[in-house]
mmCIF file of C-alpha atoms in Angstrom:
data_model
loop_
_atom_site.group_PDB
_atom_site.id
_atom_site.type_symbol
_atom_site.label_atom_id
_atom_site.label_comp_id
_atom_site.label_asym_id
_atom_site.label_seq_id
_atom_site.Cartn_x
_atom_site.Cartn_y
_atom_site.Cartn_z
ATOM 1 C CA PRO A 398 11.485 -0.107 -17.345
ATOM 2 C CA TRP A 399 9.930 -3.334 -15.934
ATOM 3 C CA THR A 400 6.945 -5.594 -16.423
ATOM 4 C CA PRO A 401 4.683 -5.439 -14.477
ATOM 5 C CA PRO A 402 4.800 -1.657 -13.966
ATOM 6 C CA ASP A 403 2.934 -1.551 -10.595
ATOM 7 C CA PRO A 404 1.910 2.110 -11.059
ATOM 8 C CA SER A 405 1.127 4.440 -8.165
ATOM 9 C CA LEU A 406 0.097 8.118 -7.961
ATOM 10 C CA ALA A 407 0.486 10.890 -5.393
ATOM 11 C CA VAL A 408 -1.555 14.041 -6.026
ATOM 12 C CA GLY A 409 -0.634 17.316 -4.309
ATOM 13 C CA PRO A 410 -1.637 20.957 -4.779
ATOM 14 C CA LYS A 411 0.429 21.634 -7.909
ATOM 15 C CA HIS A 412 2.074 18.340 -8.879
ATOM 16 C CA VAL A 413 1.354 14.680 -9.524
ATOM 17 C CA ILE A 414 4.026 12.110 -8.742
ATOM 18 C CA GLN A 415 3.977 8.765 -10.518
ATOM 19 C CA THR A 416 6.065 5.724 -9.623
ATOM 20 C CA VAL A 417 6.482 2.528 -11.623
ATOM 21 C CA ASN A 418 8.965 -0.336 -11.502
ATOM 22 C CA MET A 419 11.553 1.291 -11.289
ATOM 23 C CA GLU A 420 11.210 5.000 -12.056
ATOM 24 C CA LEU A 421 9.534 8.125 -10.712
ATOM 25 C CA ALA A 422 8.261 11.215 -12.481
ATOM 26 C CA PHE A 423 6.837 14.600 -11.488
ATOM 27 C CA PHE A 424 4.101 16.164 -13.608
ATOM 28 C CA ASN A 425 2.592 19.629 -13.533
ATOM 29 C CA LYS A 426 -0.929 19.100 -12.176
ATOM 30 C CA GLN A 427 -2.500 21.883 -14.258
ATOM 31 C CA THR A 428 -0.855 21.236 -17.628
ATOM 32 C CA GLY A 429 0.206 17.588 -17.429
ATOM 33 C CA VAL A 430 3.727 18.517 -18.535
ATOM 34 C CA LEU A 431 6.483 16.128 -17.424
ATOM 35 C CA GLU A 432 8.893 18.102 -15.212
ATOM 36 C CA PHE A 433 11.241 15.431 -13.836
ATOM 37 C CA GLN A 434 12.003 11.733 -14.362
ATOM 38 C CA GLN A 435 14.598 9.468 -12.718
ATOM 39 C CA ARG A 436 15.327 5.819 -12.043
ATOM 40 C CA LEU A 437 14.812 4.846 -8.417
ATOM 41 C CA ASP A 438 17.542 2.196 -8.241
ATOM 42 C CA SER A 439 21.273 2.245 -8.988
ATOM 43 C CA THR A 440 20.724 1.967 -12.752
ATOM 44 C CA GLY A 441 19.749 5.673 -12.695
ATOM 45 C CA ASN A 442 23.311 7.033 -12.711
ATOM 46 C CA PRO A 443 22.491 8.262 -10.152
ATOM 47 C CA GLY A 444 19.269 6.665 -8.992
ATOM 48 C CA PHE A 445 16.915 8.428 -6.605
ATOM 49 C CA PHE A 446 17.778 6.037 -3.745
ATOM 50 C CA GLU A 447 21.343 5.223 -4.851
ATOM 51 C CA GLN A 448 22.963 7.653 -2.388
ATOM 52 C CA LEU A 449 21.610 5.489 0.466
ATOM 53 C CA GLY A 450 23.418 2.437 -0.884
ATOM 54 C CA SER A 451 20.459 1.039 -2.823
ATOM 55 C CA GLY A 452 21.411 -1.446 -5.507
ATOM 56 C CA ASN A 453 19.796 -2.540 -8.753
ATOM 57 C CA PHE A 454 16.827 -4.415 -7.295
ATOM 58 C CA CYS A 455 14.523 -1.867 -5.779
ATOM 59 C CA PHE A 456 10.934 -2.920 -6.524
ATOM 60 C CA ASP A 457 7.187 -2.457 -5.829
ATOM 61 C CA PRO A 458 7.298 1.351 -5.458
ATOM 62 C CA LYS A 459 4.374 3.255 -3.920
ATOM 63 C CA CYS A 460 3.687 6.906 -3.199
ATOM 64 C CA PHE A 461 1.052 9.179 -1.667
ATOM 65 C CA TYR A 462 0.477 12.812 -0.726
ATOM 66 C CA ASP A 463 -0.168 13.359 2.988
ATOM 67 C CA HIS A 464 -2.670 16.189 3.488
ATOM 68 C CA TYR A 465 -1.784 16.450 7.203
ATOM 69 C CA SER A 466 1.899 17.310 6.732
ATOM 70 C CA GLN A 467 1.528 18.508 3.117
ATOM 71 C CA ARG A 468 4.383 16.261 2.013
ATOM 72 C CA TYR A 469 4.941 13.572 -0.602
ATOM 73 C CA PHE A 470 5.943 10.098 0.583
ATOM 74 C CA MET A 471 7.596 7.401 -1.499
ATOM 75 C CA LEU A 472 8.407 3.743 -0.787
ATOM 76 C CA ALA A 473 10.468 1.044 -2.486
ATOM 77 C CA LEU A 474 11.512 -2.405 -1.279
ATOM 78 C CA GLU A 475 14.875 -4.053 -1.831
ATOM 79 C CA VAL A 476 16.162 -7.630 -1.555
ATOM 80 C CA TYR A 477 19.586 -9.120 -2.408
ATOM 81 C CA GLY A 478 19.793 -12.865 -1.865
ATOM 82 C CA SER A 479 23.515 -13.060 -2.541
ATOM 83 C CA THR A 480 24.244 -10.893 0.528
ATOM 84 C CA ASP A 481 21.203 -11.788 2.674
ATOM 85 C CA GLU A 482 19.952 -8.207 2.599
ATOM 86 C CA ALA A 483 16.448 -6.735 2.542
ATOM 87 C CA TRP A 484 15.410 -3.110 3.019
ATOM 88 C CA ILE A 485 12.335 -0.913 3.327
ATOM 89 C CA THR A 486 13.408 2.354 1.707
ATOM 90 C CA ILE A 487 11.347 5.539 2.008
ATOM 91 C CA ALA A 488 11.591 9.228 1.110
ATOM 92 C CA ILE A 489 9.673 12.318 2.290
ATOM 93 C CA SER A 490 9.646 15.706 0.552
ATOM 94 C CA ASP A 491 10.426 18.746 2.703
ATOM 95 C CA ASP A 492 7.299 20.613 1.493
ATOM 96 C CA ASP A 493 4.446 20.310 -1.021
ATOM 97 C CA ASP A 494 6.783 20.886 -4.001
ATOM 98 C CA PRO A 495 8.598 17.671 -5.027
ATOM 99 C CA HIS A 496 11.355 19.718 -6.707
ATOM 100 C CA GLY A 497 13.755 20.172 -3.826
ATOM 101 C CA VAL A 498 14.957 18.389 -0.711
ATOM 102 C CA TRP A 499 13.859 14.840 0.068
ATOM 103 C CA TYR A 500 14.634 13.120 3.379
ATOM 104 C CA LYS A 501 15.557 9.523 2.559
ATOM 105 C CA TYR A 502 15.768 6.455 4.802
ATOM 106 C CA ARG A 503 16.896 2.893 4.157
ATOM 107 C CA THR A 504 15.653 0.656 6.986
ATOM 108 C CA TRP A 505 16.717 -2.947 7.559
ATOM 109 C CA ALA A 506 14.012 -5.454 6.629
ATOM 110 C CA VAL A 507 15.492 -8.914 7.187
ATOM 111 C CA VAL A 508 13.082 -10.474 9.677
ATOM 112 C CA GLN A 509 14.345 -13.239 11.957
ATOM 113 C CA ASN A 510 11.953 -15.911 13.204
ATOM 114 C CA ASP A 511 13.608 -18.773 15.074
ATOM 115 C CA SER A 512 16.293 -20.070 12.692
ATOM 116 C CA SER A 513 14.691 -18.617 9.529
ATOM 117 C CA ILE A 514 15.147 -15.193 7.956
ATOM 118 C CA TYR A 515 12.595 -13.466 5.730
ATOM 119 C CA TRP A 516 12.382 -10.573 3.263
ATOM 120 C CA VAL A 517 9.457 -8.222 2.621
ATOM 121 C CA ASP A 518 7.330 -8.344 -0.558
ATOM 122 C CA TYR A 519 4.043 -6.853 -1.882
ATOM 123 C CA PRO A 520 3.925 -3.732 0.299
ATOM 124 C CA GLY A 521 1.001 -1.778 1.639
ATOM 125 C CA LEU A 522 1.545 1.919 2.370
ATOM 126 C CA GLY A 523 -0.713 4.280 4.300
ATOM 127 C CA PHE A 524 -0.831 7.045 6.872
ATOM 128 C CA ASP A 525 -2.743 8.894 9.561
ATOM 129 C CA ALA A 526 -1.966 12.119 11.430
ATOM 130 C CA ASP A 527 0.672 10.418 13.597
ATOM 131 C CA GLY A 528 2.456 7.887 11.442
ATOM 132 C CA VAL A 529 3.348 6.193 8.186
ATOM 133 C CA TYR A 530 2.637 2.464 8.009
ATOM 134 C CA VAL A 531 4.148 -0.225 5.789
ATOM 135 C CA THR A 532 3.001 -3.835 5.474
ATOM 136 C CA GLY A 533 4.519 -6.683 3.480
ATOM 137 C CA ASN A 534 4.391 -10.414 2.911
ATOM 138 C CA LEU A 535 7.333 -12.301 4.407
ATOM 139 C CA PHE A 536 9.137 -14.896 2.285
ATOM 140 C CA ARG A 537 12.161 -16.881 3.387
ATOM 141 C CA LEU A 538 15.427 -15.491 2.121
ATOM 142 C CA ASN A 539 17.166 -17.982 -0.207
ATOM 143 C CA ALA A 540 14.717 -20.744 0.726
ATOM 144 C CA ASN A 541 11.062 -21.718 0.457
ATOM 145 C CA GLY A 542 8.613 -20.696 3.151
ATOM 146 C CA PHE A 543 6.111 -18.030 4.166
ATOM 147 C CA GLY A 544 6.259 -16.057 7.418
ATOM 148 C CA GLY A 545 3.007 -14.068 7.391
ATOM 149 C CA VAL A 546 2.903 -10.258 7.353
ATOM 150 C CA LEU A 547 5.221 -7.614 8.747
ATOM 151 C CA PHE A 548 3.672 -4.361 10.041
ATOM 152 C CA ARG A 549 6.156 -1.474 10.351
ATOM 153 C CA SER A 550 4.985 1.783 11.974
ATOM 154 C CA PHE A 551 7.074 4.941 11.462
ATOM 155 C CA GLU A 552 6.463 7.883 13.768
ATOM 156 C CA ILE A 553 5.888 10.757 11.370
ATOM 157 C CA ALA A 554 7.369 13.718 13.291
ATOM 158 C CA PRO A 555 11.093 12.806 12.898
ATOM 159 C CA LEU A 556 10.636 12.075 9.197
ATOM 160 C CA LEU A 557 9.336 15.583 8.504
ATOM 161 C CA SER A 558 12.583 17.206 9.612
ATOM 162 C CA GLY A 559 15.056 14.612 8.351
ATOM 163 C CA SER A 560 15.807 13.399 11.890
ATOM 164 C CA THR A 561 16.594 9.790 12.766
ATOM 165 C CA ALA A 562 13.671 7.535 11.856
ATOM 166 C CA THR A 563 11.910 5.811 14.737
ATOM 167 C CA TYR A 564 9.709 2.800 14.049
ATOM 168 C CA ALA A 565 8.419 -0.426 15.548
ATOM 169 C CA ASP A 566 7.559 -3.797 13.996
ATOM 170 C CA ILE A 567 4.981 -6.458 14.701
ATOM 171 C CA ARG A 568 4.366 -9.683 12.763
ATOM 172 C CA ASP A 569 1.162 -11.597 12.097
ATOM 173 C CA SER A 570 2.234 -15.143 11.293
ATOM 174 C CA SER A 571 -1.217 -16.046 9.916
ATOM 175 C CA GLY A 572 -1.765 -12.934 7.768
ATOM 176 C CA ALA A 573 -1.195 -12.287 4.067
ATOM 177 C CA SER A 574 -1.378 -9.407 1.579
ATOM 178 C CA VAL A 575 -2.496 -6.665 3.971
ATOM 179 C CA GLN A 576 -3.251 -3.137 2.747
ATOM 180 C CA VAL A 577 -2.962 -0.006 4.925
ATOM 181 C CA ALA A 578 -5.800 2.517 5.059
ATOM 182 C CA GLN A 579 -4.944 6.080 4.080
ATOM 183 C CA CYS A 580 -6.768 7.996 6.809
ATOM 184 C CA PHE A 581 -8.641 11.305 6.772
ATOM 185 C CA GLY A 582 -9.996 12.330 10.163
ATOM 186 C CA ASP A 583 -9.348 11.640 13.844
ATOM 187 C CA PHE A 584 -8.896 7.935 14.637
ATOM 188 C CA GLU A 585 -7.527 6.037 17.595
ATOM 189 C CA SER A 586 -5.405 3.572 15.609
ATOM 190 C CA PRO A 587 -4.230 2.910 12.045
ATOM 191 C CA LEU A 588 -6.432 0.402 10.201
ATOM 192 C CA PHE A 589 -5.456 -2.452 7.884
ATOM 193 C CA VAL A 590 -7.517 -4.692 5.568
ATOM 194 C CA SER A 591 -7.014 -8.164 4.103
ATOM 195 C CA VAL A 592 -9.052 -11.180 3.014
ATOM 196 C CA GLU A 593 -9.905 -13.640 5.786
ATOM 197 C CA ASN A 594 -11.910 -16.184 3.757
ATOM 198 C CA SER A 595 -14.601 -16.370 1.060
ATOM 199 C CA THR A 596 -17.227 -14.615 3.202
ATOM 200 C CA GLN A 597 -15.150 -12.358 5.468
ATOM 201 C CA LEU A 598 -12.641 -9.528 5.389
ATOM 202 C CA LEU A 599 -10.126 -9.043 8.197
ATOM 203 C CA ILE A 600 -9.869 -5.563 9.706
ATOM 204 C CA GLN A 601 -6.860 -4.939 11.954
ATOM 205 C CA ALA A 602 -5.588 -2.086 14.103
ATOM 206 C CA ILE A 603 -2.350 -1.493 15.989
ATOM 207 C CA ALA A 604 -2.518 -0.111 19.511
ATOM 208 C CA ASP A 605 0.552 1.868 20.658
ATOM 209 C CA PRO A 606 2.139 1.447 17.185
ATOM 210 C CA PHE A 607 5.456 3.261 17.752
ATOM 211 C CA THR A 608 6.639 1.875 21.095
ATOM 212 C CA ASN A 609 4.845 -1.336 22.079
ATOM 213 C CA PRO A 610 2.677 -2.386 19.130
ATOM 214 C CA VAL A 611 -0.266 -4.714 19.789
ATOM 215 C CA LEU A 612 -2.292 -6.092 16.880
ATOM 216 C CA ILE A 613 -6.103 -6.132 17.234
ATOM 217 C CA SER A 614 -8.240 -8.063 14.736
ATOM 218 C CA GLU A 615 -11.921 -8.265 13.811
ATOM 219 C CA THR A 616 -13.694 -9.964 10.912
ATOM 220 C CA VAL A 617 -16.456 -8.396 8.803
ATOM 221 C CA ASP A 618 -19.034 -10.557 7.030
ATOM 222 C CA VAL A 619 -19.355 -9.836 3.288
ATOM 223 C CA PRO A 620 -21.134 -11.518 0.342
ATOM 224 C CA TYR A 621 -19.534 -14.748 -0.864
ATOM 225 C CA PHE A 622 -16.688 -14.567 -3.371
ATOM 226 C CA ALA A 623 -14.184 -16.970 -4.899
ATOM 227 C CA ASP A 624 -10.652 -16.514 -6.187
ATOM 228 C CA PRO A 625 -10.906 -15.008 -9.692
ATOM 229 C CA GLY A 626 -9.275 -16.605 -12.686
ATOM 230 C CA ASP A 627 -7.160 -14.850 -15.286
ATOM 231 C CA ALA A 628 -8.668 -12.147 -17.501
ATOM 232 C CA PRO A 629 -8.310 -12.353 -21.293
ATOM 233 C CA ASN A 630 -5.707 -9.940 -22.641
ATOM 234 C CA PRO A 631 -4.072 -9.388 -26.039
ATOM 235 C CA GLY A 632 -0.862 -11.380 -26.091
ATOM 236 C CA GLY A 633 -1.869 -13.721 -23.259
ATOM 237 C CA ASP A 634 -4.179 -13.996 -20.271
ATOM 238 C CA LEU A 635 -3.662 -11.516 -17.441
ATOM 239 C CA TRP A 636 -3.248 -12.607 -13.811
ATOM 240 C CA VAL A 637 -5.430 -10.266 -11.727
ATOM 241 C CA VAL A 638 -3.462 -11.026 -8.520
ATOM 242 C CA GLY A 639 -6.253 -13.182 -7.140
ATOM 243 C CA ARG A 640 -8.596 -11.829 -4.469
ATOM 244 C CA ARG A 641 -6.022 -9.674 -2.661
ATOM 245 C CA ILE A 642 -7.216 -6.319 -1.371
ATOM 246 C CA MET A 643 -6.037 -3.554 -3.719
ATOM 247 C CA ASN A 644 -6.305 -0.421 -1.555
ATOM 248 C CA ALA A 645 -8.022 0.944 1.564
ATOM 249 C CA HIS A 646 -9.214 4.444 2.437
ATOM 250 C CA LEU A 647 -10.695 5.727 5.703
ATOM 251 C CA ARG A 648 -12.677 8.967 5.906
ATOM 252 C CA ASP A 649 -15.169 10.127 8.550
ATOM 253 C CA GLY A 650 -15.350 6.667 10.091
ATOM 254 C CA LYS A 651 -16.133 4.925 6.793
ATOM 255 C CA LEU A 652 -13.624 2.395 5.470
ATOM 256 C CA TRP A 653 -13.628 1.926 1.693
ATOM 257 C CA THR A 654 -11.785 -0.989 0.092
ATOM 258 C CA CYS A 655 -11.902 -3.196 -3.007
ATOM 259 C CA HIS A 656 -10.507 -6.232 -4.803
ATOM 260 C CA SER A 657 -11.162 -8.657 -7.674
ATOM 261 C CA VAL A 658 -13.558 -11.555 -7.077
ATOM 262 C CA GLU A 659 -15.402 -14.333 -8.868
ATOM 263 C CA THR A 660 -19.100 -14.732 -8.067
ATOM 264 C CA ASP A 661 -20.653 -16.587 -11.020
ATOM 265 C CA THR A 662 -20.141 -19.739 -13.039
ATOM 266 C CA GLU A 663 -18.497 -17.971 -15.984
ATOM 267 C CA ASP A 664 -15.064 -17.844 -14.316
ATOM 268 C CA ARG A 665 -15.095 -14.053 -14.678
ATOM 269 C CA SER A 666 -13.147 -11.571 -12.607
ATOM 270 C CA LEU A 667 -15.314 -8.758 -11.210
ATOM 271 C CA ALA A 668 -14.112 -5.628 -9.434
ATOM 272 C CA ARG A 669 -15.853 -5.492 -6.043
ATOM 273 C CA TRP A 670 -15.997 -2.559 -3.591
ATOM 274 C CA TYR A 671 -17.054 -2.263 0.056
ATOM 275 C CA GLU A 672 -18.110 0.502 2.423
ATOM 276 C CA ILE A 673 -17.544 -0.533 6.053
ATOM 277 C CA GLU A 674 -18.620 1.355 9.161
ATOM 278 C CA ALA A 675 -15.415 1.594 11.199
ATOM 279 C CA GLY A 676 -16.372 4.399 13.593
ATOM 280 C CA GLN A 677 -13.775 4.649 16.359
ATOM 281 C CA TRP A 678 -12.975 0.920 16.429
ATOM 282 C CA PRO A 679 -11.048 -0.619 18.201
ATOM 283 C CA ASN A 680 -12.273 1.739 20.954
ATOM 284 C CA GLY A 681 -15.855 1.408 19.792
ATOM 285 C CA PRO A 682 -18.282 -1.053 18.157
ATOM 286 C CA ALA A 683 -16.862 -3.690 15.815
ATOM 287 C CA PRO A 684 -16.726 -2.757 12.122
ATOM 288 C CA GLU A 685 -19.661 -3.855 9.979
ATOM 289 C CA LEU A 686 -20.486 -3.836 6.279
ATOM 290 C CA LEU A 687 -22.730 -0.995 5.116
ATOM 291 C CA GLN A 688 -22.829 -1.786 1.398
ATOM 292 C CA SER A 689 -20.893 -3.457 -1.386
ATOM 293 C CA GLY A 690 -21.131 -3.925 -5.124
ATOM 294 C CA GLU A 691 -19.497 -5.301 -8.251
ATOM 295 C CA VAL A 692 -18.690 -3.764 -11.607
ATOM 296 C CA ASP A 693 -20.442 -6.125 -14.052
ATOM 297 C CA MET A 694 -20.089 -4.998 -17.662
ATOM 298 C CA GLY A 695 -22.049 -7.965 -19.008
ATOM 299 C CA PRO A 696 -21.471 -11.613 -20.030
ATOM 300 C CA GLY A 697 -17.920 -12.361 -21.088
ATOM 301 C CA ASP A 698 -16.483 -9.093 -19.767
ATOM 302 C CA HIS A 699 -13.945 -9.059 -16.931
ATOM 303 C CA THR A 700 -13.291 -6.167 -14.546
ATOM 304 C CA PHE A 701 -10.259 -6.140 -12.255
ATOM 305 C CA PHE A 702 -7.509 -4.114 -10.484
ATOM 306 C CA PRO A 703 -9.931 -1.725 -8.763
ATOM 307 C CA ALA A 704 -8.925 1.209 -6.550
ATOM 308 C CA ILE A 705 -11.346 3.350 -4.540
ATOM 309 C CA TYR A 706 -11.296 6.760 -2.827
ATOM 310 C CA CYS A 707 -13.847 9.123 -1.261
ATOM 311 C CA ASN A 708 -13.668 12.936 -1.203
ATOM 312 C CA LYS A 709 -14.709 15.314 1.593
ATOM 313 C CA PHE A 710 -18.202 15.687 0.096
ATOM 314 C CA GLY A 711 -18.876 11.955 0.338
ATOM 315 C CA ASN A 712 -18.481 11.333 -3.389
ATOM 316 C CA THR A 713 -16.702 8.048 -4.025
ATOM 317 C CA ALA A 714 -14.846 7.097 -7.209
ATOM 318 C CA LEU A 715 -13.706 3.666 -8.384
ATOM 319 C CA VAL A 716 -11.209 2.957 -11.154
ATOM 320 C CA PHE A 717 -10.647 -0.488 -12.658
ATOM 321 C CA GLY A 718 -9.356 -2.382 -15.642
#
């Protein structure tokens, strides 16, 4: 329905869920057949989130399949400047079949800082065995100004039974565009990734995320990069969303992440990936870069919008435009 579509996928045992601005669909994993499609916002008549009170400006949807709980999770943000409202809206399936009951939550997301109020934009969404984690950039509501990043940690157990959601927030006033790692394995804390500067990434963790969250930060040195320019595209140049981190994935102590960079004098965008040794940080050695690379298709060609994931055999796949 919207441009840009902001697509996201969640892959379970028998189904694939896709979200875009502002619809969702369920597909049969084996045949690819479309089995269900619905608007997420109130234009759906009814929309998927409309029963919660959601209006006509849900946006930036994301979804994933959680292998720990064997459930699908879905996120959408909302903001309504005329009523000074902002919401983080989520839904959790009651089993590994998306056709059926979903537990849905609409959580208040107007953030007060001194005399200013902020709304949440550009979400990150990830999980570990204990929680679901949402990040977002904070922009002033009905005014100009930036408030850093909100980290919201949902305890997962109540969500799985449709009980009252419990969560805690913490804000990083100096952060921006943080992505949440989707975690496979046993880790002490959820991990988050963002760009610190042209030669460093910022890795963050939250200690005691559900009751008394404390943010812990460490930088990782990486090869130099600059902010990429637009990529050529039929009908007009394409903004590749700068050097923001696109996704993050943690498996067996290895943190995989990626973004678009510029490294040469041709003003090209290149998709770059990283493998970072995370171990049991923050209760162990500081993270460090193991390897990185760029997808260079040759002079004049741009690569961008990468996403990366690793399977249980250690095979890693990267997709990009």
